[in-house]
Amino acid sequence: MNMGITLVEKNQFSRNASGIAEELIERLSSFDNSILLFKVLALALKNNEELVQKFDESIFEDPSQFREQYLALLEHALSQAVGTSKENRPSPLLTTPIKEYTPKELSKYFGVSVPTIFKWIDQGRFEGVQRAGSNKHNHIPDYTIYTYSSGAKAAVRDIIASWEHEETERLRLVNEEDDLTYYTAQIAQFESKYNGEFERTLGTKEQLTPEEETDAQVWRHLLGRQKHGFRDSKK
């Protein structure tokens, strides 16, 4: 057998695992088929004794728990497909607790205001999330699927991981140069990429691709930080 999982495919599957699990649950011809496929995979995979011991019929009654365990199963399937035993590569969901985020916390990672996060909740762009009552606060799990304006989907955890990567890179570069210089240099890169200033390029588009929407969020954040830096430099 010459077919194998390449490194690119492995990374792509890992990034999209949440969306794949969502599709297997929501988009098969029936919910019963989703459960049936889950059971077949769970019993067919190797080195899965510890994983299967955590499963019982009750997980199918809670959609969030079912989605969580489906993702764990897919991660284990990937580890087997690339030839890595479960002992050497445990599923992240079995070792890392699920995190939840408030709209205020998400506004930082998405580069938008808190009211915008609530608007997106009302629009259903955070799948399965509804606005909490007046005496409650929304807590959005990190496995929640977010839908971009383009229709593309990504797990909240992946969007946050991308933001954290950018922030880590920013802090690394800030150690080498002052903040204002860094922000200006990063903005110049975006202006070169899109052949113009934000207000004349991404800032005017109604429909953005996933890459453009991510770039727009980072670009908008950089412009705000640059403006703040200029203001501080004049004090």
CSV table of C-alpha atoms in Angstrom, one decimal:
chain,number,residue,atom,x,y,z
A,1,MET,CA,0.0,0.0,0.0
A,2,ASN,CA,1.6,3.2,-1.2
A,3,MET,CA,-0.9,5.7,0.1
A,4,GLY,CA,0.0,7.5,3.4
A,5,ILE,CA,-0.7,10.6,5.4
A,6,THR,CA,1.6,13.4,4.5
A,7,LEU,CA,2.7,16.0,7.1
A,8,VAL,CA,0.6,18.6,5.4
A,9,GLU,CA,-2.5,16.4,5.5
A,10,LYS,CA,-1.8,15.5,9.1
A,11,ASN,CA,-1.7,19.2,10.0
A,12,GLN,CA,-4.7,20.0,7.9
A,13,PHE,CA,-6.8,17.2,9.6
A,14,SER,CA,-5.7,18.4,13.0
A,15,ARG,CA,-6.8,22.0,12.2
A,16,ASN,CA,-10.1,20.9,10.7
A,17,ALA,CA,-11.0,18.1,13.2
A,18,SER,CA,-13.6,20.1,15.0
A,19,GLY,CA,-15.4,20.9,11.7
A,20,ILE,CA,-15.2,17.3,10.6
A,21,ALA,CA,-16.7,16.1,13.9
A,22,GLU,CA,-19.5,18.7,13.5
A,23,GLU,CA,-20.2,17.5,10.0
A,24,LEU,CA,-20.3,13.8,11.0
A,25,ILE,CA,-22.9,14.6,13.7
A,26,GLU,CA,-25.0,17.2,11.9
A,27,ARG,CA,-24.8,16.4,8.2
A,28,LEU,CA,-25.2,12.6,7.9
A,29,SER,CA,-28.6,11.5,6.7
A,30,SER,CA,-29.7,10.8,10.3
A,31,PHE,CA,-28.5,11.2,13.9
A,32,ASP,CA,-28.6,7.4,14.2
A,33,ASN,CA,-26.1,7.1,11.4
A,34,SER,CA,-23.8,9.5,13.2
A,35,ILE,CA,-24.0,7.3,16.3
A,36,LEU,CA,-23.5,4.1,14.2
A,37,LEU,CA,-20.4,5.5,12.5
A,38,PHE,CA,-19.0,6.6,15.9
A,39,LYS,CA,-19.4,3.1,17.4
A,40,VAL,CA,-17.8,1.4,14.4
A,41,LEU,CA,-14.8,3.7,14.5
A,42,ALA,CA,-14.5,3.4,18.2
A,43,LEU,CA,-14.5,-0.4,18.1
A,44,ALA,CA,-12.4,-0.8,14.9
A,45,LEU,CA,-9.4,1.4,15.9
A,46,LYS,CA,-6.4,0.0,17.6
A,47,ASN,CA,-4.8,1.0,20.9
A,48,ASN,CA,-8.1,2.6,22.0
A,49,GLU,CA,-8.9,0.7,25.2
A,50,GLU,CA,-8.5,3.7,27.5
A,51,LEU,CA,-10.6,5.8,25.1
A,52,VAL,CA,-13.5,3.3,24.7
A,53,GLN,CA,-13.7,2.9,28.5
A,54,LYS,CA,-14.8,6.5,28.7
A,55,PHE,CA,-17.7,5.9,26.3
A,56,ASP,CA,-21.3,4.8,27.2
A,57,GLU,CA,-24.7,5.5,25.7
A,58,SER,CA,-25.1,8.6,27.8
A,59,ILE,CA,-22.7,10.6,25.6
A,60,PHE,CA,-25.3,10.5,22.8
A,61,GLU,CA,-27.8,12.4,24.9
A,62,ASP,CA,-25.7,15.5,25.3
A,63,PRO,CA,-24.7,17.1,21.9
A,64,SER,CA,-21.7,19.0,23.3
A,65,GLN,CA,-20.4,15.8,25.0
A,66,PHE,CA,-21.0,13.8,21.9
A,67,ARG,CA,-19.1,16.4,19.8
A,68,GLU,CA,-16.2,16.4,22.3
A,69,GLN,CA,-15.9,12.6,22.2
A,70,TYR,CA,-16.2,12.5,18.4
A,71,LEU,CA,-13.3,14.9,18.2
A,72,ALA,CA,-11.3,12.8,20.6
A,73,LEU,CA,-12.0,9.7,18.5
A,74,LEU,CA,-10.9,11.5,15.3
A,75,GLU,CA,-7.7,12.7,17.0
A,76,HIS,CA,-7.0,9.1,18.0
A,77,ALA,CA,-7.7,7.9,14.5
A,78,LEU,CA,-5.2,10.4,13.1
A,79,SER,CA,-2.6,9.2,15.6
A,80,GLN,CA,-3.1,5.6,14.3
A,81,ALA,CA,-3.1,6.7,10.7
A,82,VAL,CA,0.3,8.4,11.0
A,83,GLY,CA,1.8,5.4,12.9
A,84,THR,CA,2.0,7.0,16.3
A,85,SER,CA,0.7,5.0,19.2
A,86,LYS,CA,-1.8,6.5,21.6
A,87,GLU,CA,0.7,6.1,24.4
A,88,ASN,CA,3.1,8.5,22.6
A,89,ARG,CA,0.5,10.9,21.3
A,90,PRO,CA,-2.5,11.1,23.6
A,91,SER,CA,-5.6,12.9,22.4
A,92,PRO,CA,-5.6,16.6,23.4
A,93,LEU,CA,-9.2,16.4,24.6
A,94,LEU,CA,-8.4,13.6,27.1
A,95,THR,CA,-5.5,15.6,28.6
A,96,THR,CA,-6.6,19.2,28.2
A,97,PRO,CA,-9.8,20.5,29.8
A,98,ILE,CA,-12.3,22.4,27.7
A,99,LYS,CA,-12.0,26.2,28.0
A,100,GLU,CA,-14.9,28.6,27.9
A,101,TYR,CA,-14.7,32.3,27.0
A,102,THR,CA,-17.0,35.2,27.7
A,103,PRO,CA,-17.9,37.6,24.9
A,104,LYS,CA,-15.5,40.2,26.4
A,105,GLU,CA,-12.6,37.7,26.2
A,106,LEU,CA,-13.5,36.7,22.6
A,107,SER,CA,-13.6,40.3,21.5
A,108,LYS,CA,-9.9,40.5,22.2
A,109,TYR,CA,-9.1,37.4,20.1
A,110,PHE,CA,-11.4,38.4,17.3
A,111,GLY,CA,-10.3,42.0,17.2
A,112,VAL,CA,-13.9,43.4,17.5
A,113,SER,CA,-16.1,45.1,20.1
A,114,VAL,CA,-18.1,43.2,22.7
A,115,PRO,CA,-21.4,44.3,21.0
A,116,THR,CA,-20.2,42.8,17.7
A,117,ILE,CA,-19.6,39.4,19.5
A,118,PHE,CA,-23.2,39.6,20.8
A,119,LYS,CA,-24.5,40.4,17.3
A,120,TRP,CA,-22.7,37.4,15.9
A,121,ILE,CA,-24.3,35.2,18.6
A,122,ASP,CA,-27.7,36.6,17.6
A,123,GLN,CA,-26.9,35.8,14.0
A,124,GLY,CA,-26.0,32.2,14.8
A,125,ARG,CA,-22.4,32.5,13.8
A,126,PHE,CA,-21.3,30.7,16.9
A,127,GLU,CA,-23.0,27.4,16.3
A,128,GLY,CA,-25.2,26.1,19.1
A,129,VAL,CA,-24.7,29.3,21.2
A,130,GLN,CA,-27.6,31.5,22.2
A,131,ARG,CA,-27.6,34.8,24.1
A,132,ALA,CA,-27.9,34.2,27.8
A,133,GLY,CA,-30.7,35.7,29.9
A,134,SER,CA,-30.4,39.0,31.6
A,135,ASN,CA,-29.1,37.5,34.8
A,136,LYS,CA,-26.7,35.1,33.1
A,137,HIS,CA,-23.4,35.5,31.2
A,138,ASN,CA,-22.5,33.7,28.0
A,139,HIS,CA,-19.7,31.2,28.2
A,140,ILE,CA,-18.6,29.9,24.8
A,141,PRO,CA,-16.7,26.6,24.7
A,142,ASP,CA,-13.5,26.5,22.8
A,143,TYR,CA,-14.7,23.7,20.5
A,144,THR,CA,-17.6,26.0,19.3
A,145,ILE,CA,-17.6,26.4,15.5
A,146,TYR,CA,-17.5,30.0,14.3
A,147,THR,CA,-18.8,30.8,10.8
A,148,TYR,CA,-17.0,33.6,8.9
A,149,SER,CA,-19.0,36.0,6.7
A,150,SER,CA,-17.7,34.1,3.7
A,151,GLY,CA,-19.3,30.9,5.0
A,152,ALA,CA,-16.0,29.2,6.0
A,153,LYS,CA,-15.9,27.6,9.5
A,154,ALA,CA,-13.3,27.3,12.2
A,155,ALA,CA,-13.2,26.2,15.8
A,156,VAL,CA,-12.9,29.0,18.4
A,157,ARG,CA,-9.9,27.2,19.8
A,158,ASP,CA,-8.1,27.4,16.4
A,159,ILE,CA,-8.9,31.1,16.0
A,160,ILE,CA,-7.5,31.8,19.5
A,161,ALA,CA,-4.4,29.7,18.8
A,162,SER,CA,-3.8,31.8,15.7
A,163,TRP,CA,-4.1,35.0,17.7
A,164,GLU,CA,-1.8,33.7,20.4
A,165,HIS,CA,0.8,32.7,17.7
A,166,GLU,CA,0.6,36.3,16.3
A,167,GLU,CA,0.9,37.8,19.7
A,168,THR,CA,3.9,35.6,20.6
A,169,GLU,CA,5.6,36.7,17.4
A,170,ARG,CA,4.8,40.3,18.1
A,171,LEU,CA,6.3,40.1,21.6
A,172,ARG,CA,9.4,38.5,20.2
A,173,LEU,CA,9.9,41.3,17.7
A,174,VAL,CA,9.1,44.0,20.2
A,175,ASN,CA,12.1,42.8,22.2
A,176,GLU,CA,14.2,43.7,19.2
A,177,GLU,CA,12.5,47.1,18.4
A,178,ASP,CA,10.2,49.6,20.0
A,179,ASP,CA,6.4,49.1,19.8
A,180,LEU,CA,5.6,51.9,17.4
A,181,THR,CA,8.3,50.8,14.9
A,182,TYR,CA,6.9,47.2,15.0
A,183,TYR,CA,3.3,48.3,14.4
A,184,THR,CA,4.3,50.5,11.6
A,185,ALA,CA,6.4,47.8,9.9
A,186,GLN,CA,3.6,45.2,10.2
A,187,ILE,CA,1.0,47.7,8.8
A,188,ALA,CA,3.3,48.3,5.9
A,189,GLN,CA,3.4,44.6,5.1
A,190,PHE,CA,-0.4,44.5,4.9
A,191,GLU,CA,-0.5,47.6,2.8
A,192,SER,CA,2.0,46.0,0.4
A,193,LYS,CA,0.0,42.7,0.4
A,194,TYR,CA,-3.3,44.5,-0.5
A,195,ASN,CA,-1.9,47.4,-2.5
A,196,GLY,CA,-3.3,50.2,-0.3
A,197,GLU,CA,-4.4,51.4,3.1
A,198,PHE,CA,-6.9,49.5,5.2
A,199,GLU,CA,-9.7,52.0,4.6
A,200,ARG,CA,-9.3,51.6,0.8
A,201,THR,CA,-8.9,47.9,0.7
A,202,LEU,CA,-10.3,45.4,3.2
A,203,GLY,CA,-12.0,48.1,5.1
A,204,THR,CA,-14.4,48.7,2.1
A,205,LYS,CA,-15.2,45.0,1.3
A,206,GLU,CA,-18.5,43.5,2.4
A,207,GLN,CA,-17.5,39.9,1.8
A,208,LEU,CA,-14.1,38.7,2.9
A,209,THR,CA,-12.4,35.4,2.5
A,210,PRO,CA,-11.3,33.6,5.7
A,211,GLU,CA,-7.7,34.8,5.1
A,212,GLU,CA,-8.9,38.4,4.5
A,213,GLU,CA,-11.1,38.3,7.6
A,214,THR,CA,-8.2,37.2,9.7
A,215,ASP,CA,-5.9,39.8,8.2
A,216,ALA,CA,-8.5,42.5,8.6
A,217,GLN,CA,-8.8,41.7,12.3
A,218,VAL,CA,-5.0,41.8,12.8
A,219,TRP,CA,-4.6,44.9,10.6
A,220,ARG,CA,-7.3,46.7,12.5
A,221,HIS,CA,-5.7,45.8,15.8
A,222,LEU,CA,-2.3,47.1,14.6
A,223,LEU,CA,-3.8,50.4,13.4
A,224,GLY,CA,-5.3,50.9,16.8
A,225,ARG,CA,-2.0,50.1,18.6
A,226,GLN,CA,-0.1,52.4,16.2
A,227,LYS,CA,-2.5,55.2,16.9
A,228,HIS,CA,-2.1,54.7,20.6
A,229,GLY,CA,1.7,54.6,20.2
A,230,PHE,CA,1.7,57.9,18.3
A,231,ARG,CA,-0.4,59.5,21.0
A,232,ASP,CA,1.9,58.3,23.7
A,233,SER,CA,5.0,59.5,21.8
A,234,LYS,CA,3.6,63.1,21.9
A,235,LYS,CA,3.2,63.2,25.6
